[in-house]
CSV table of C-alpha atoms in Angstrom, one decimal:
chain,number,residue,atom,x,y,z
R,1,UNK,CA,91.4,-51.7,119.5
R,2,UNK,CA,88.9,-52.7,122.0
R,3,UNK,CA,87.5,-56.3,121.1
R,4,UNK,CA,84.3,-55.6,123.3
R,5,UNK,CA,83.3,-52.9,120.9
R,6,UNK,CA,83.9,-54.6,117.7
R,7,UNK,CA,81.2,-54.4,114.8
R,8,UNK,CA,80.8,-58.3,115.0
R,9,UNK,CA,79.9,-57.9,118.8
R,10,UNK,CA,77.5,-55.2,118.0
R,11,UNK,CA,75.8,-56.9,115.4
R,12,UNK,CA,75.4,-60.0,117.6
R,13,UNK,CA,73.9,-57.9,120.3
R,14,UNK,CA,71.8,-56.1,117.9
R,15,UNK,CA,70.6,-59.3,116.7
R,16,UNK,CA,69.9,-60.7,120.4
R,17,UNK,CA,67.8,-57.5,120.8
R,18,UNK,CA,65.8,-57.8,117.8
R,19,UNK,CA,65.0,-61.6,118.4
R,20,UNK,CA,64.2,-60.9,122.1
R,21,UNK,CA,61.7,-58.1,120.9
R,22,UNK,CA,60.2,-60.2,118.5
R,23,UNK,CA,59.6,-62.7,121.2
R,24,UNK,CA,58.2,-60.3,123.7
R,25,UNK,CA,55.7,-58.8,120.9
R,26,UNK,CA,54.6,-62.4,120.1
R,27,UNK,CA,53.6,-62.9,123.7
R,28,UNK,CA,51.8,-59.5,123.6
R,29,UNK,CA,49.8,-60.4,120.6
R,30,UNK,CA,49.0,-63.8,121.9
R,31,UNK,CA,47.6,-62.4,125.1
R,32,UNK,CA,45.8,-59.7,123.4
R,33,UNK,CA,43.6,-62.4,121.7
R,34,UNK,CA,42.2,-63.2,125.1
R,35,UNK,CA,41.1,-59.6,125.9
R,36,UNK,CA,43.7,-58.7,128.5
R,37,UNK,CA,43.7,-55.2,128.9
R,38,UNK,CA,46.3,-53.0,127.3
R,39,UNK,CA,48.3,-51.9,130.5
R,40,UNK,CA,48.5,-55.5,131.3
R,41,UNK,CA,49.8,-56.4,127.7
R,42,UNK,CA,52.5,-53.7,128.1
R,43,UNK,CA,53.6,-54.9,131.5
R,44,UNK,CA,53.8,-58.6,130.5
R,45,UNK,CA,55.5,-57.7,127.0
R,46,UNK,CA,58.3,-55.5,128.7
R,47,UNK,CA,58.6,-58.1,131.5
R,48,UNK,CA,59.4,-60.9,128.6
R,49,UNK,CA,61.6,-58.5,126.8
R,50,UNK,CA,63.8,-58.0,130.0
R,51,UNK,CA,63.7,-61.6,130.8
R,52,UNK,CA,64.7,-62.8,127.5
R,53,UNK,CA,67.3,-60.0,126.8
R,54,UNK,CA,69.0,-60.9,130.5
R,55,UNK,CA,69.1,-64.5,129.5
R,56,UNK,CA,70.4,-64.1,126.1
R,57,UNK,CA,73.1,-61.5,127.1
R,58,UNK,CA,74.4,-63.7,130.0
R,59,UNK,CA,74.7,-66.6,127.6
R,60,UNK,CA,76.6,-64.4,125.0
R,61,UNK,CA,79.0,-63.4,127.8
R,62,UNK,CA,79.4,-66.9,129.0
R,63,UNK,CA,80.4,-67.9,125.5
R,64,UNK,CA,82.8,-65.2,125.2
R,65,UNK,CA,84.5,-65.8,128.6
R,66,UNK,CA,87.7,-67.6,128.9
R,67,UNK,CA,88.9,-69.1,132.1
R,68,UNK,CA,92.5,-70.1,132.8
R,69,UNK,CA,93.2,-72.1,136.0
R,70,UNK,CA,96.3,-73.2,137.9
R,71,UNK,CA,97.1,-76.9,137.2
R,72,UNK,CA,98.8,-77.4,140.6
R,73,UNK,CA,96.6,-79.7,142.6
R,74,UNK,CA,94.8,-77.7,145.5
R,75,UNK,CA,95.4,-74.5,144.0
R,76,UNK,CA,92.3,-72.5,143.3
R,77,UNK,CA,94.0,-69.7,141.2
R,78,UNK,CA,91.8,-68.7,138.4
R,79,UNK,CA,91.5,-65.8,135.8
R,80,UNK,CA,88.5,-65.1,133.8
R,81,UNK,CA,88.8,-62.8,130.7
R,82,UNK,CA,85.9,-61.5,128.5
R,83,UNK,CA,86.4,-60.6,125.1
R,84,UNK,CA,90.3,-60.5,125.3
R,85,UNK,CA,92.6,-60.2,122.5
R,86,UNK,CA,94.7,-63.4,121.5
R,87,UNK,CA,97.9,-61.7,123.1
R,88,UNK,CA,96.1,-60.8,126.2
R,89,UNK,CA,94.5,-64.3,126.5
R,90,UNK,CA,97.9,-65.9,126.0
R,91,UNK,CA,99.6,-63.6,128.5
R,92,UNK,CA,97.1,-64.7,131.2
R,93,UNK,CA,97.3,-68.2,130.1
R,94,UNK,CA,101.0,-68.1,131.1
R,95,UNK,CA,100.5,-66.1,134.2
R,96,UNK,CA,98.1,-68.8,135.7
R,97,UNK,CA,100.5,-71.6,134.7
R,98,UNK,CA,103.5,-69.8,136.5
R,99,UNK,CA,102.0,-68.0,139.5
R,100,UNK,CA,103.6,-68.9,142.9
R,101,UNK,CA,101.6,-71.7,144.2
R,102,UNK,CA,100.2,-71.6,147.8
R,103,UNK,CA,101.2,-73.9,150.2
R,104,UNK,CA,104.6,-74.9,148.8
């Protein structure tokens, strides 16, 4: 099973979209109280929606990303995994720890 398409992840992403939509609508409603034209309201709300969802998706991906680095001083080897299963995560952790070090 692909962990990136799990029901929990889809639920989280749907929640993010719903919350960001609510924020964008809130901005539109507040602007409408000042007599802003409809075309400008739609543009501002769409811009807010795009910005809020982009930021929220980046944060969600950052929280789901695991980074494994080589512990050898001076070695810059690193692996980043997003939504990896536990076995895959462990396999890459071992690869990062045992890869051939440069400069030795």
